[in-house]
Amino acid sequence: MAAPDGTRRPARVLRPLGMSGTESVDSTTDMPEQARGYVRAYGLTVERPHPRWFAAGSFGVVTTADDLARWLVAQNNHGVSADGRRVVSARSIRTMHTPPEGGRYAMGWTVSGPGERPRRIEHTGWLLTHNSVASLLPDSGLGIAVVTNTGMVFGDDAPALARGLADLARGGNPAVTRPFTMTADHVLAALTLPAAALGALGVVRAPRWAGRTAHRPPWRTGLRMLPYGLPVLLLVRLADVFGLFMNRTGTLWQAAHAWPALAVCSATAAPASTAVITARAFTAFRVRRAHPPRVRSRG
C-alpha cells in the first residue's frame, strides 16, 4: 500500500512487526542521498554517486537498524514478532529457510554448508555503493545485521563484519580479513602501467617487427597477433564478466563502479593492444607491398 509520501509500507508483514521505518522504493534515486556511497580502488575508498537503478521488487527496501532487529527477531522466533504477535506461520518460516535437497539457497536465504560453525542462515543485499547482510544463528537464537556504505565486489565489508560478530558471539576471536580487492587492485595497478608502456613500445618497434616477419605467410603472422586481441575482448565483454561473478547482468559503466581498478586496467590495455595491432598491420602491409615475395621458377 502507498504511504502519503508515495512510498510503500506493506501492511501485511512489516506493519505488524512494528517496522515503521521501513519502506519500498522504485529506484535508487528514491533512496536516502540517492544511494550515494563509496567504492574501493587501489586500497582507497572513493565517494561515488550511484547510477539510477530500478530497484522495486529485488533490492528496493530501505530500512533502519531498529527495524532490521525486529525482522531478525521474527525470523528467529518462527514468525512471532518481538511483542509476541504471530505474523507468519512457523511452517512458512521453515520453508523460507530450507533449501532444496543438495542446494544451499532457500527462499531468499543461504544456508551454511555442512560442518560450518556457527551454523548460519544469511541474506545479503548490495548496490554498487552499499552492501549488507542479515545473518541468523539458529543454534544460539542470535541475529546479526550489518549495513555498510561501501561497494559490492568480492570480500564485501558487511559479510566480513557479520562473521566477526558471530565469532565474538561464540566467545571466539574474529579472524582479520582483507577485502579481495585490497590485494587484487595492487596487482591490477602493476599490470596497468606496463600495459601502457608495452603498447607504446610495440608501436615504436612495429617497423622492425614487420621487417622480421615479411617472409612469413600472412596467416601465420595473423595467428601471432591474436593474443593482442585478448585485452580488447576483455574490455568489450567486461560487463559480462562482471555479471558472471555477481550473478547479475550489468553494463560497462556499472562494472566500472563495481571494480574501478579492473575497469582502468582494461581501458588501458585494450587501446594499447589496439595501437600495436594497427601499427603492425599497417607497417606489415607497407613492407609487403614494397618488397613482394619472389616467385622462384623451376627449370
PDB file of C-alpha atoms in Angstrom:
ATOM      1  CA  MET A   1       0.000   0.000   0.000  1.00  0.00           C
ATOM      2  CA  ALA A   2       1.188   3.531  -0.664  1.00  0.00           C
ATOM      3  CA  ALA A   3       2.030   5.969   2.091  1.00  0.00           C
ATOM      4  CA  PRO A   4       1.189   9.705   1.805  1.00  0.00           C
ATOM      5  CA  ASP A   5       4.738  10.416   0.561  1.00  0.00           C
ATOM      6  CA  GLY A   6       4.347   7.904  -2.282  1.00  0.00           C
ATOM      7  CA  THR A   7       6.485   5.163  -0.766  1.00  0.00           C
ATOM      8  CA  ARG A   8       5.085   1.754   0.089  1.00  0.00           C
ATOM      9  CA  ARG A   9       4.960   0.191   3.535  1.00  0.00           C
ATOM     10  CA  PRO A  10       3.404  -3.279   3.170  1.00  0.00           C
ATOM     11  CA  ALA A  11       0.695  -3.684   5.785  1.00  0.00           C
ATOM     12  CA  ARG A  12       0.577  -7.482   5.980  1.00  0.00           C
ATOM     13  CA  VAL A  13       4.115  -8.113   7.235  1.00  0.00           C
ATOM     14  CA  LEU A  14       6.134  -5.002   8.007  1.00  0.00           C
ATOM     15  CA  ARG A  15       3.496  -3.057   9.933  1.00  0.00           C
ATOM     16  CA  PRO A  16       2.511  -5.972  12.204  1.00  0.00           C
ATOM     17  CA  LEU A  17       6.215  -6.409  13.015  1.00  0.00           C
ATOM     18  CA  GLY A  18       6.404  -2.773  14.049  1.00  0.00           C
ATOM     19  CA  MET A  19       8.783  -1.906  11.196  1.00  0.00           C
ATOM     20  CA  SER A  20       7.512   1.659  10.849  1.00  0.00           C
ATOM     21  CA  GLY A  21      10.822   2.935   9.471  1.00  0.00           C
ATOM     22  CA  THR A  22      10.877   0.551   6.512  1.00  0.00           C
ATOM     23  CA  GLU A  23       9.674   1.375   3.028  1.00  0.00           C
ATOM     24  CA  SER A  24       9.973   0.070  -0.516  1.00  0.00           C
ATOM     25  CA  VAL A  25      11.136   2.392  -3.284  1.00  0.00           C
ATOM     26  CA  ASP A  26      11.170   2.066  -7.057  1.00  0.00           C
ATOM     27  CA  SER A  27      14.691   3.264  -7.832  1.00  0.00           C
ATOM     28  CA  THR A  28      17.973   4.301  -6.264  1.00  0.00           C
ATOM     29  CA  THR A  29      17.070   7.954  -6.810  1.00  0.00           C
ATOM     30  CA  ASP A  30      14.320   7.493  -4.193  1.00  0.00           C
ATOM     31  CA  MET A  31      16.798   6.233  -1.586  1.00  0.00           C
ATOM     32  CA  PRO A  32      18.412   8.496   1.030  1.00  0.00           C
ATOM     33  CA  GLU A  33      21.059  10.656  -0.673  1.00  0.00           C
ATOM     34  CA  GLN A  34      20.206   8.717  -3.847  1.00  0.00           C
ATOM     35  CA  ALA A  35      22.272   5.766  -2.558  1.00  0.00           C
ATOM     36  CA  ARG A  36      25.496   7.750  -2.600  1.00  0.00           C
ATOM     37  CA  GLY A  37      28.297   5.716  -1.052  1.00  0.00           C
ATOM     38  CA  TYR A  38      31.842   4.524  -1.646  1.00  0.00           C
ATOM     39  CA  VAL A  39      33.729   2.202  -3.957  1.00  0.00           C
ATOM     40  CA  ARG A  40      37.131   0.716  -3.228  1.00  0.00           C
ATOM     41  CA  ALA A  41      40.045   1.388  -5.581  1.00  0.00           C
ATOM     42  CA  TYR A  42      43.757   0.735  -5.027  1.00  0.00           C
ATOM     43  CA  GLY A  43      43.324   0.468  -1.263  1.00  0.00           C
ATOM     44  CA  LEU A  44      41.323   3.690  -1.022  1.00  0.00           C
ATOM     45  CA  THR A  45      37.621   4.338  -0.647  1.00  0.00           C
ATOM     46  CA  VAL A  46      36.260   6.855  -3.134  1.00  0.00           C
ATOM     47  CA  GLU A  47      32.887   8.541  -2.737  1.00  0.00           C
ATOM     48  CA  ARG A  48      30.648   7.944  -5.734  1.00  0.00           C
ATOM     49  CA  PRO A  49      27.062   8.724  -6.671  1.00  0.00           C
ATOM     50  CA  HIS A  50      25.015   5.690  -7.610  1.00  0.00           C
ATOM     51  CA  PRO A  51      23.701   5.487 -11.182  1.00  0.00           C
ATOM     52  CA  ARG A  52      19.954   5.294 -11.395  1.00  0.00           C
ATOM     53  CA  TRP A  53      18.745   1.698 -10.991  1.00  0.00           C
ATOM     54  CA  PHE A  54      15.264   0.268 -10.996  1.00  0.00           C
ATOM     55  CA  ALA A  55      15.087  -1.323  -7.558  1.00  0.00           C
ATOM     56  CA  ALA A  56      11.484  -2.295  -6.849  1.00  0.00           C
ATOM     57  CA  GLY A  57      10.914  -5.955  -6.072  1.00  0.00           C
ATOM     58  CA  SER A  58      14.525  -7.014  -5.709  1.00  0.00           C
ATOM     59  CA  PHE A  59      16.625  -4.591  -3.667  1.00  0.00           C
ATOM     60  CA  GLY A  60      14.446  -1.557  -3.132  1.00  0.00           C
ATOM     61  CA  VAL A  61      13.804  -1.900   0.606  1.00  0.00           C
ATOM     62  CA  VAL A  62      15.071   0.973   2.754  1.00  0.00           C
ATOM     63  CA  THR A  63      15.080   0.263   6.475  1.00  0.00           C
ATOM     64  CA  THR A  64      16.659   1.126   9.832  1.00  0.00           C
ATOM     65  CA  ALA A  65      18.781  -0.740  12.376  1.00  0.00           C
ATOM     66  CA  ASP A  66      15.812  -0.970  14.745  1.00  0.00           C
ATOM     67  CA  ASP A  67      13.559  -2.421  12.058  1.00  0.00           C
ATOM     68  CA  LEU A  68      16.229  -4.904  10.990  1.00  0.00           C
ATOM     69  CA  ALA A  69      16.349  -6.138  14.574  1.00  0.00           C
ATOM     70  CA  ARG A  70      12.571  -6.625  14.552  1.00  0.00           C
ATOM     71  CA  TRP A  71      12.853  -8.552  11.291  1.00  0.00           C
ATOM     72  CA  LEU A  72      15.554 -10.868  12.649  1.00  0.00           C
ATOM     73  CA  VAL A  73      13.586 -11.490  15.857  1.00  0.00           C
ATOM     74  CA  ALA A  74      10.598 -12.685  13.830  1.00  0.00           C
ATOM     75  CA  GLN A  75      12.804 -14.885  11.643  1.00  0.00           C
ATOM     76  CA  ASN A  76      14.480 -16.496  14.654  1.00  0.00           C
ATOM     77  CA  ASN A  77      11.199 -16.723  16.562  1.00  0.00           C
ATOM     78  CA  HIS A  78       9.357 -18.792  13.925  1.00  0.00           C
ATOM     79  CA  GLY A  79       7.247 -15.898  12.662  1.00  0.00           C
ATOM     80  CA  VAL A  80       6.366 -14.293  16.008  1.00  0.00           C
ATOM     81  CA  SER A  81       7.182 -10.605  16.473  1.00  0.00           C
ATOM     82  CA  ALA A  82       9.129  -9.119  19.363  1.00  0.00           C
ATOM     83  CA  ASP A  83       5.838  -8.256  21.136  1.00  0.00           C
ATOM     84  CA  GLY A  84       4.506 -11.809  20.808  1.00  0.00           C
ATOM     85  CA  ARG A  85       2.304 -11.302  17.775  1.00  0.00           C
ATOM     86  CA  ARG A  86       2.268 -14.064  15.171  1.00  0.00           C
ATOM     87  CA  VAL A  87       2.733 -12.551  11.746  1.00  0.00           C
ATOM     88  CA  VAL A  88       3.877 -15.533   9.656  1.00  0.00           C
ATOM     89  CA  SER A  89       3.305 -19.221  10.303  1.00  0.00           C
ATOM     90  CA  ALA A  90       6.164 -21.317  11.630  1.00  0.00           C
ATOM     91  CA  ARG A  91       5.775 -23.569   8.619  1.00  0.00           C
ATOM     92  CA  SER A  92       6.317 -20.613   6.265  1.00  0.00           C
ATOM     93  CA  ILE A  93       9.480 -19.642   8.122  1.00  0.00           C
ATOM     94  CA  ARG A  94      10.819 -23.205   7.888  1.00  0.00           C
ATOM     95  CA  THR A  95      10.065 -23.238   4.178  1.00  0.00           C
ATOM     96  CA  MET A  96      11.873 -19.952   3.652  1.00  0.00           C
ATOM     97  CA  HIS A  97      14.939 -21.262   5.483  1.00  0.00           C
ATOM     98  CA  THR A  98      15.080 -24.733   3.898  1.00  0.00           C
ATOM     99  CA  PRO A  99      16.905 -25.097   0.571  1.00  0.00           C
ATOM    100  CA  PRO A 100      16.086 -27.890  -1.866  1.00  0.00           C
ATOM    101  CA  GLU A 101      17.968 -31.131  -1.430  1.00  0.00           C
ATOM    102  CA  GLY A 102      21.581 -30.752  -2.443  1.00  0.00           C
ATOM    103  CA  GLY A 103      21.396 -26.946  -2.506  1.00  0.00           C
ATOM    104  CA  ARG A 104      22.174 -24.126  -0.123  1.00  0.00           C
ATOM    105  CA  TYR A 105      19.854 -21.382  -1.339  1.00  0.00           C
ATOM    106  CA  ALA A 106      16.330 -21.360   0.043  1.00  0.00           C
ATOM    107  CA  MET A 107      13.700 -18.645  -0.449  1.00  0.00           C
ATOM    108  CA  GLY A 108      15.978 -15.634  -0.196  1.00  0.00           C
ATOM    109  CA  TRP A 109      18.187 -17.208   2.445  1.00  0.00           C
ATOM    110  CA  THR A 110      21.514 -19.002   2.023  1.00  0.00           C
ATOM    111  CA  VAL A 111      22.242 -21.803   4.483  1.00  0.00           C
ATOM    112  CA  SER A 112      25.806 -22.526   5.614  1.00  0.00           C
ATOM    113  CA  GLY A 113      27.355 -25.734   4.403  1.00  0.00           C
ATOM    114  CA  PRO A 114      27.649 -28.970   6.406  1.00  0.00           C
ATOM    115  CA  GLY A 115      30.234 -28.699   9.149  1.00  0.00           C
ATOM    116  CA  GLU A 116      30.395 -24.893   9.104  1.00  0.00           C
ATOM    117  CA  ARG A 117      30.241 -23.412  12.579  1.00  0.00           C
ATOM    118  CA  PRO A 118      28.424 -21.487  13.745  1.00  0.00           C
ATOM    119  CA  ARG A 119      25.533 -22.565  11.570  1.00  0.00           C
ATOM    120  CA  ARG A 120      24.233 -19.545   9.682  1.00  0.00           C
ATOM    121  CA  ILE A 121      21.221 -18.597   7.609  1.00  0.00           C
ATOM    122  CA  GLU A 122      22.011 -15.433   5.680  1.00  0.00           C
ATOM    123  CA  HIS A 123      20.576 -12.993   3.229  1.00  0.00           C
ATOM    124  CA  THR A 124      22.805 -10.449   1.514  1.00  0.00           C
ATOM    125  CA  GLY A 125      21.969  -7.312  -0.374  1.00  0.00           C
ATOM    126  CA  TRP A 126      24.017  -4.889  -2.380  1.00  0.00           C
ATOM    127  CA  LEU A 127      24.213  -1.841  -4.536  1.00  0.00           C
ATOM    128  CA  LEU A 128      27.271  -0.564  -6.351  1.00  0.00           C
ATOM    129  CA  THR A 129      27.905   1.720  -3.381  1.00  0.00           C
ATOM    130  CA  HIS A 130      26.443  -0.277  -0.466  1.00  0.00           C
ATOM    131  CA  ASN A 131      26.271  -3.840   0.786  1.00  0.00           C
ATOM    132  CA  SER A 132      24.501  -5.557   3.655  1.00  0.00           C
ATOM    133  CA  VAL A 133      23.887  -8.895   5.318  1.00  0.00           C
ATOM    134  CA  ALA A 134      21.253 -10.276   7.663  1.00  0.00           C
ATOM    135  CA  SER A 135      22.544 -13.339   9.493  1.00  0.00           C
ATOM    136  CA  LEU A 136      20.647 -15.784  11.708  1.00  0.00           C
ATOM    137  CA  LEU A 137      22.463 -18.088  14.126  1.00  0.00           C
ATOM    138  CA  PRO A 138      19.852 -20.783  14.793  1.00  0.00           C
ATOM    139  CA  ASP A 139      21.898 -22.643  17.422  1.00  0.00           C
ATOM    140  CA  SER A 140      22.088 -19.601  19.696  1.00  0.00           C
ATOM    141  CA  GLY A 141      18.983 -17.734  18.574  1.00  0.00           C
ATOM    142  CA  LEU A 142      21.033 -14.654  17.722  1.00  0.00           C
ATOM    143  CA  GLY A 143      20.539 -12.416  14.732  1.00  0.00           C
ATOM    144  CA  ILE A 144      23.136 -10.074  13.249  1.00  0.00           C
ATOM    145  CA  ALA A 145      22.587  -7.358  10.657  1.00  0.00           C
ATOM    146  CA  VAL A 146      25.343  -5.231   9.122  1.00  0.00           C
ATOM    147  CA  VAL A 147      24.913  -2.461   6.569  1.00  0.00           C
ATOM    148  CA  THR A 148      27.871  -0.585   5.060  1.00  0.00           C
ATOM    149  CA  ASN A 149      28.173   2.222   2.536  1.00  0.00           C
ATOM    150  CA  THR A 150      30.919   0.538   0.529  1.00  0.00           C
ATOM    151  CA  GLY A 151      30.507  -1.302  -2.736  1.00  0.00           C
ATOM    152  CA  MET A 152      29.799  -4.875  -3.575  1.00  0.00           C
ATOM    153  CA  VAL A 153      32.924  -6.509  -5.009  1.00  0.00           C
ATOM    154  CA  PHE A 154      34.378  -9.718  -3.527  1.00  0.00           C
ATOM    155  CA  GLY A 155      35.138  -9.550   0.161  1.00  0.00           C
ATOM    156  CA  ASP A 156      32.267  -7.207   0.961  1.00  0.00           C
ATOM    157  CA  ASP A 157      32.668  -5.427   4.283  1.00  0.00           C
ATOM    158  CA  ALA A 158      29.223  -6.359   5.605  1.00  0.00           C
ATOM    159  CA  PRO A 159      29.611 -10.174   5.437  1.00  0.00           C
ATOM    160  CA  ALA A 160      33.146  -9.956   6.864  1.00  0.00           C
ATOM    161  CA  LEU A 161      31.919  -7.870   9.798  1.00  0.00           C
ATOM    162  CA  ALA A 162      28.954 -10.185  10.343  1.00  0.00           C
ATOM    163  CA  ARG A 163      31.220 -13.229  10.541  1.00  0.00           C
ATOM    164  CA  GLY A 164      33.454 -11.443  13.013  1.00  0.00           C
ATOM    165  CA  LEU A 165      30.455 -10.585  15.175  1.00  0.00           C
ATOM    166  CA  ALA A 166      29.316 -14.212  15.007  1.00  0.00           C
ATOM    167  CA  ASP A 167      32.737 -15.308  16.264  1.00  0.00           C
ATOM    168  CA  LEU A 168      32.510 -12.807  19.116  1.00  0.00           C
ATOM    169  CA  ALA A 169      29.033 -14.062  20.000  1.00  0.00           C
ATOM    170  CA  ARG A 170      30.514 -17.558  20.424  1.00  0.00           C
ATOM    171  CA  GLY A 171      33.266 -16.229  22.661  1.00  0.00           C
ATOM    172  CA  GLY A 172      35.944 -16.606  20.000  1.00  0.00           C
ATOM    173  CA  ASN A 173      38.381 -14.240  18.368  1.00  0.00           C
ATOM    174  CA  PRO A 174      37.249 -12.951  14.975  1.00  0.00           C
ATOM    175  CA  ALA A 175      39.609 -13.558  12.092  1.00  0.00           C
ATOM    176  CA  VAL A 176      41.079 -10.489  10.437  1.00  0.00           C
ATOM    177  CA  THR A 177      40.087 -10.492   6.777  1.00  0.00           C
ATOM    178  CA  ARG A 178      41.010  -8.200   3.933  1.00  0.00           C
ATOM    179  CA  PRO A 179      38.631  -7.455   1.087  1.00  0.00           C
ATOM    180  CA  PHE A 180      39.673  -9.243  -2.090  1.00  0.00           C
ATOM    181  CA  THR A 181      40.285  -6.002  -3.952  1.00  0.00           C
ATOM    182  CA  MET A 182      42.772  -4.747  -1.341  1.00  0.00           C
ATOM    183  CA  THR A 183      45.230  -7.225  -2.887  1.00  0.00           C
ATOM    184  CA  ALA A 184      43.843  -7.588  -6.398  1.00  0.00           C
ATOM    185  CA  ASP A 185      43.876  -3.835  -7.054  1.00  0.00           C
ATOM    186  CA  HIS A 186      47.619  -3.651  -6.448  1.00  0.00           C
ATOM    187  CA  VAL A 187      48.123  -6.497  -8.905  1.00  0.00           C
ATOM    188  CA  LEU A 188      45.959  -4.693 -11.460  1.00  0.00           C
ATOM    189  CA  ALA A 189      47.919  -1.487 -10.901  1.00  0.00           C
ATOM    190  CA  ALA A 190      51.145  -3.413 -11.522  1.00  0.00           C
ATOM    191  CA  LEU A 191      49.670  -4.612 -14.835  1.00  0.00           C
ATOM    192  CA  THR A 192      48.171  -1.289 -15.941  1.00  0.00           C
ATOM    193  CA  LEU A 193      51.370   0.754 -16.221  1.00  0.00           C
ATOM    194  CA  PRO A 194      53.371  -1.950 -18.070  1.00  0.00           C
ATOM    195  CA  ALA A 195      50.426  -2.428 -20.457  1.00  0.00           C
ATOM    196  CA  ALA A 196      50.588   1.224 -21.461  1.00  0.00           C
ATOM    197  CA  ALA A 197      54.388   1.137 -21.739  1.00  0.00           C
ATOM    198  CA  LEU A 198      54.421  -2.076 -23.783  1.00  0.00           C
ATOM    199  CA  GLY A 199      51.765  -0.637 -26.077  1.00  0.00           C
ATOM    200  CA  ALA A 200      53.896   2.414 -26.807  1.00  0.00           C
ATOM    201  CA  LEU A 201      56.979   0.241 -27.282  1.00  0.00           C
ATOM    202  CA  GLY A 202      55.097  -2.062 -29.642  1.00  0.00           C
ATOM    203  CA  VAL A 203      54.035   0.867 -31.821  1.00  0.00           C
ATOM    204  CA  VAL A 204      57.591   2.244 -31.984  1.00  0.00           C
ATOM    205  CA  ARG A 205      59.016  -1.160 -32.912  1.00  0.00           C
ATOM    206  CA  ALA A 206      56.296  -2.027 -35.414  1.00  0.00           C
ATOM    207  CA  PRO A 207      58.515  -1.365 -38.490  1.00  0.00           C
ATOM    208  CA  ARG A 208      61.258  -3.619 -37.137  1.00  0.00           C
ATOM    209  CA  TRP A 209      58.679  -6.323 -36.402  1.00  0.00           C
ATOM    210  CA  ALA A 210      57.226  -6.001 -39.904  1.00  0.00           C
ATOM    211  CA  GLY A 211      60.678  -6.422 -41.446  1.00  0.00           C
ATOM    212  CA  ARG A 212      61.341  -9.614 -39.446  1.00  0.00           C
ATOM    213  CA  THR A 213      58.012 -11.176 -40.383  1.00  0.00           C
ATOM    214  CA  ALA A 214      57.815 -10.100 -44.026  1.00  0.00           C
ATOM    215  CA  HIS A 215      58.853 -13.549 -45.254  1.00  0.00           C
ATOM    216  CA  ARG A 216      56.225 -15.382 -43.227  1.00  0.00           C
ATOM    217  CA  PRO A 217      52.832 -16.383 -44.627  1.00  0.00           C
ATOM    218  CA  PRO A 218      50.128 -13.801 -43.721  1.00  0.00           C
ATOM    219  CA  TRP A 219      48.062 -16.396 -41.887  1.00  0.00           C
ATOM    220  CA  ARG A 220      50.965 -17.205 -39.600  1.00  0.00           C
ATOM    221  CA  THR A 221      51.512 -13.525 -38.848  1.00  0.00           C
ATOM    222  CA  GLY A 222      47.813 -13.148 -38.104  1.00  0.00           C
ATOM    223  CA  LEU A 223      47.860 -16.032 -35.647  1.00  0.00           C
ATOM    224  CA  ARG A 224      50.763 -14.461 -33.771  1.00  0.00           C
ATOM    225  CA  MET A 225      48.709 -11.277 -33.447  1.00  0.00           C
ATOM    226  CA  LEU A 226      45.705 -12.978 -31.858  1.00  0.00           C
ATOM    227  CA  PRO A 227      46.932 -12.703 -28.237  1.00  0.00           C
ATOM    228  CA  TYR A 228      46.953  -8.922 -28.615  1.00  0.00           C
ATOM    229  CA  GLY A 229      43.215  -9.069 -29.120  1.00  0.00           C
ATOM    230  CA  LEU A 230      42.563 -10.530 -25.667  1.00  0.00           C
ATOM    231  CA  PRO A 231      42.646  -7.174 -23.798  1.00  0.00           C
ATOM    232  CA  VAL A 232      40.240  -5.742 -26.375  1.00  0.00           C
ATOM    233  CA  LEU A 233      37.925  -8.720 -25.922  1.00  0.00           C
ATOM    234  CA  LEU A 234      38.055  -8.314 -22.139  1.00  0.00           C
ATOM    235  CA  LEU A 235      37.045  -4.654 -22.352  1.00  0.00           C
ATOM    236  CA  VAL A 236      34.215  -5.401 -24.759  1.00  0.00           C
ATOM    237  CA  ARG A 237      32.928  -8.238 -22.566  1.00  0.00           C
ATOM    238  CA  LEU A 238      33.744  -6.654 -19.197  1.00  0.00           C
ATOM    239  CA  ALA A 239      30.073  -6.197 -18.351  1.00  0.00           C
ATOM    240  CA  ASP A 240      29.503  -9.912 -18.995  1.00  0.00           C
ATOM    241  CA  VAL A 241      32.462 -10.842 -16.773  1.00  0.00           C
ATOM    242  CA  PHE A 242      31.007  -8.607 -14.088  1.00  0.00           C
ATOM    243  CA  GLY A 243      27.637 -10.314 -14.473  1.00  0.00           C
ATOM    244  CA  LEU A 244      29.204 -13.774 -14.306  1.00  0.00           C
ATOM    245  CA  PHE A 245      30.870 -13.150 -10.949  1.00  0.00           C
ATOM    246  CA  MET A 246      27.996 -11.145  -9.467  1.00  0.00           C
ATOM    247  CA  ASN A 247      25.257 -13.414 -10.837  1.00  0.00           C
ATOM    248  CA  ARG A 248      23.670 -10.322 -12.384  1.00  0.00           C
ATOM    249  CA  THR A 249      23.506  -8.659 -15.772  1.00  0.00           C
ATOM    250  CA  GLY A 250      25.056  -5.240 -15.993  1.00  0.00           C
ATOM    251  CA  THR A 251      26.624  -2.545 -18.135  1.00  0.00           C
ATOM    252  CA  LEU A 252      30.205  -1.413 -18.635  1.00  0.00           C
ATOM    253  CA  TRP A 253      29.514   1.696 -16.544  1.00  0.00           C
ATOM    254  CA  GLN A 254      28.196  -0.432 -13.705  1.00  0.00           C
ATOM    255  CA  ALA A 255      31.228  -2.706 -13.923  1.00  0.00           C
ATOM    256  CA  ALA A 256      33.449   0.379 -13.630  1.00  0.00           C
ATOM    257  CA  HIS A 257      31.578   1.334 -10.455  1.00  0.00           C
ATOM    258  CA  ALA A 258      31.809  -2.169  -9.046  1.00  0.00           C
ATOM    259  CA  TRP A 259      35.534  -2.649  -9.659  1.00  0.00           C
ATOM    260  CA  PRO A 260      37.276   0.569 -10.770  1.00  0.00           C
ATOM    261  CA  ALA A 261      40.783  -0.897 -10.868  1.00  0.00           C
ATOM    262  CA  LEU A 262      39.745  -3.657 -13.269  1.00  0.00           C
ATOM    263  CA  ALA A 263      37.981  -1.128 -15.490  1.00  0.00           C
ATOM    264  CA  VAL A 264      41.042   1.144 -15.537  1.00  0.00           C
ATOM    265  CA  CYS A 265      43.337  -1.768 -16.359  1.00  0.00           C
ATOM    266  CA  SER A 266      41.067  -2.945 -19.173  1.00  0.00           C
ATOM    267  CA  ALA A 267      40.584   0.570 -20.522  1.00  0.00           C
ATOM    268  CA  THR A 268      44.383   0.981 -20.634  1.00  0.00           C
ATOM    269  CA  ALA A 269      45.359  -2.420 -22.029  1.00  0.00           C
ATOM    270  CA  ALA A 270      42.703  -2.502 -24.767  1.00  0.00           C
ATOM    271  CA  PRO A 271      43.752   0.754 -26.528  1.00  0.00           C
ATOM    272  CA  ALA A 272      47.415  -0.208 -26.121  1.00  0.00           C
ATOM    273  CA  SER A 273      46.779  -3.555 -27.790  1.00  0.00           C
ATOM    274  CA  THR A 274      44.686  -1.923 -30.500  1.00  0.00           C
ATOM    275  CA  ALA A 275      47.504   0.532 -31.229  1.00  0.00           C
ATOM    276  CA  VAL A 276      50.037  -2.298 -31.534  1.00  0.00           C
ATOM    277  CA  ILE A 277      47.773  -4.338 -33.816  1.00  0.00           C
ATOM    278  CA  THR A 278      47.063  -1.315 -36.023  1.00  0.00           C
ATOM    279  CA  ALA A 279      50.709  -0.244 -36.231  1.00  0.00           C
ATOM    280  CA  ARG A 280      51.946  -3.738 -37.030  1.00  0.00           C
ATOM    281  CA  ALA A 281      49.259  -4.381 -39.610  1.00  0.00           C
ATOM    282  CA  PHE A 282      49.914  -1.047 -41.338  1.00  0.00           C
ATOM    283  CA  THR A 283      53.693  -1.412 -41.421  1.00  0.00           C
ATOM    284  CA  ALA A 284      53.478  -5.068 -42.489  1.00  0.00           C
ATOM    285  CA  PHE A 285      51.229  -4.058 -45.390  1.00  0.00           C
ATOM    286  CA  ARG A 286      53.694  -1.368 -46.478  1.00  0.00           C
ATOM    287  CA  VAL A 287      56.681  -3.706 -46.237  1.00  0.00           C
ATOM    288  CA  ARG A 288      54.984  -6.479 -48.207  1.00  0.00           C
ATOM    289  CA  ARG A 289      53.822  -4.016 -50.806  1.00  0.00           C
ATOM    290  CA  ALA A 290      57.324  -2.560 -51.204  1.00  0.00           C
ATOM    291  CA  HIS A 291      59.007  -5.957 -51.178  1.00  0.00           C
ATOM    292  CA  PRO A 292      56.636  -8.571 -52.617  1.00  0.00           C
ATOM    293  CA  PRO A 293      57.769 -12.177 -52.190  1.00  0.00           C
ATOM    294  CA  ARG A 294      59.758 -13.559 -55.103  1.00  0.00           C
ATOM    295  CA  VAL A 295      58.408 -16.465 -57.079  1.00  0.00           C
ATOM    296  CA  ARG A 296      61.080 -18.989 -57.881  1.00  0.00           C
ATOM    297  CA  SER A 297      60.973 -20.542 -61.323  1.00  0.00           C
ATOM    298  CA  ARG A 298      61.858 -24.132 -61.904  1.00  0.00           C
ATOM    299  CA  GLY A 299      63.918 -25.062 -64.937  1.00  0.00           C
TER     300      GLY A 299
END
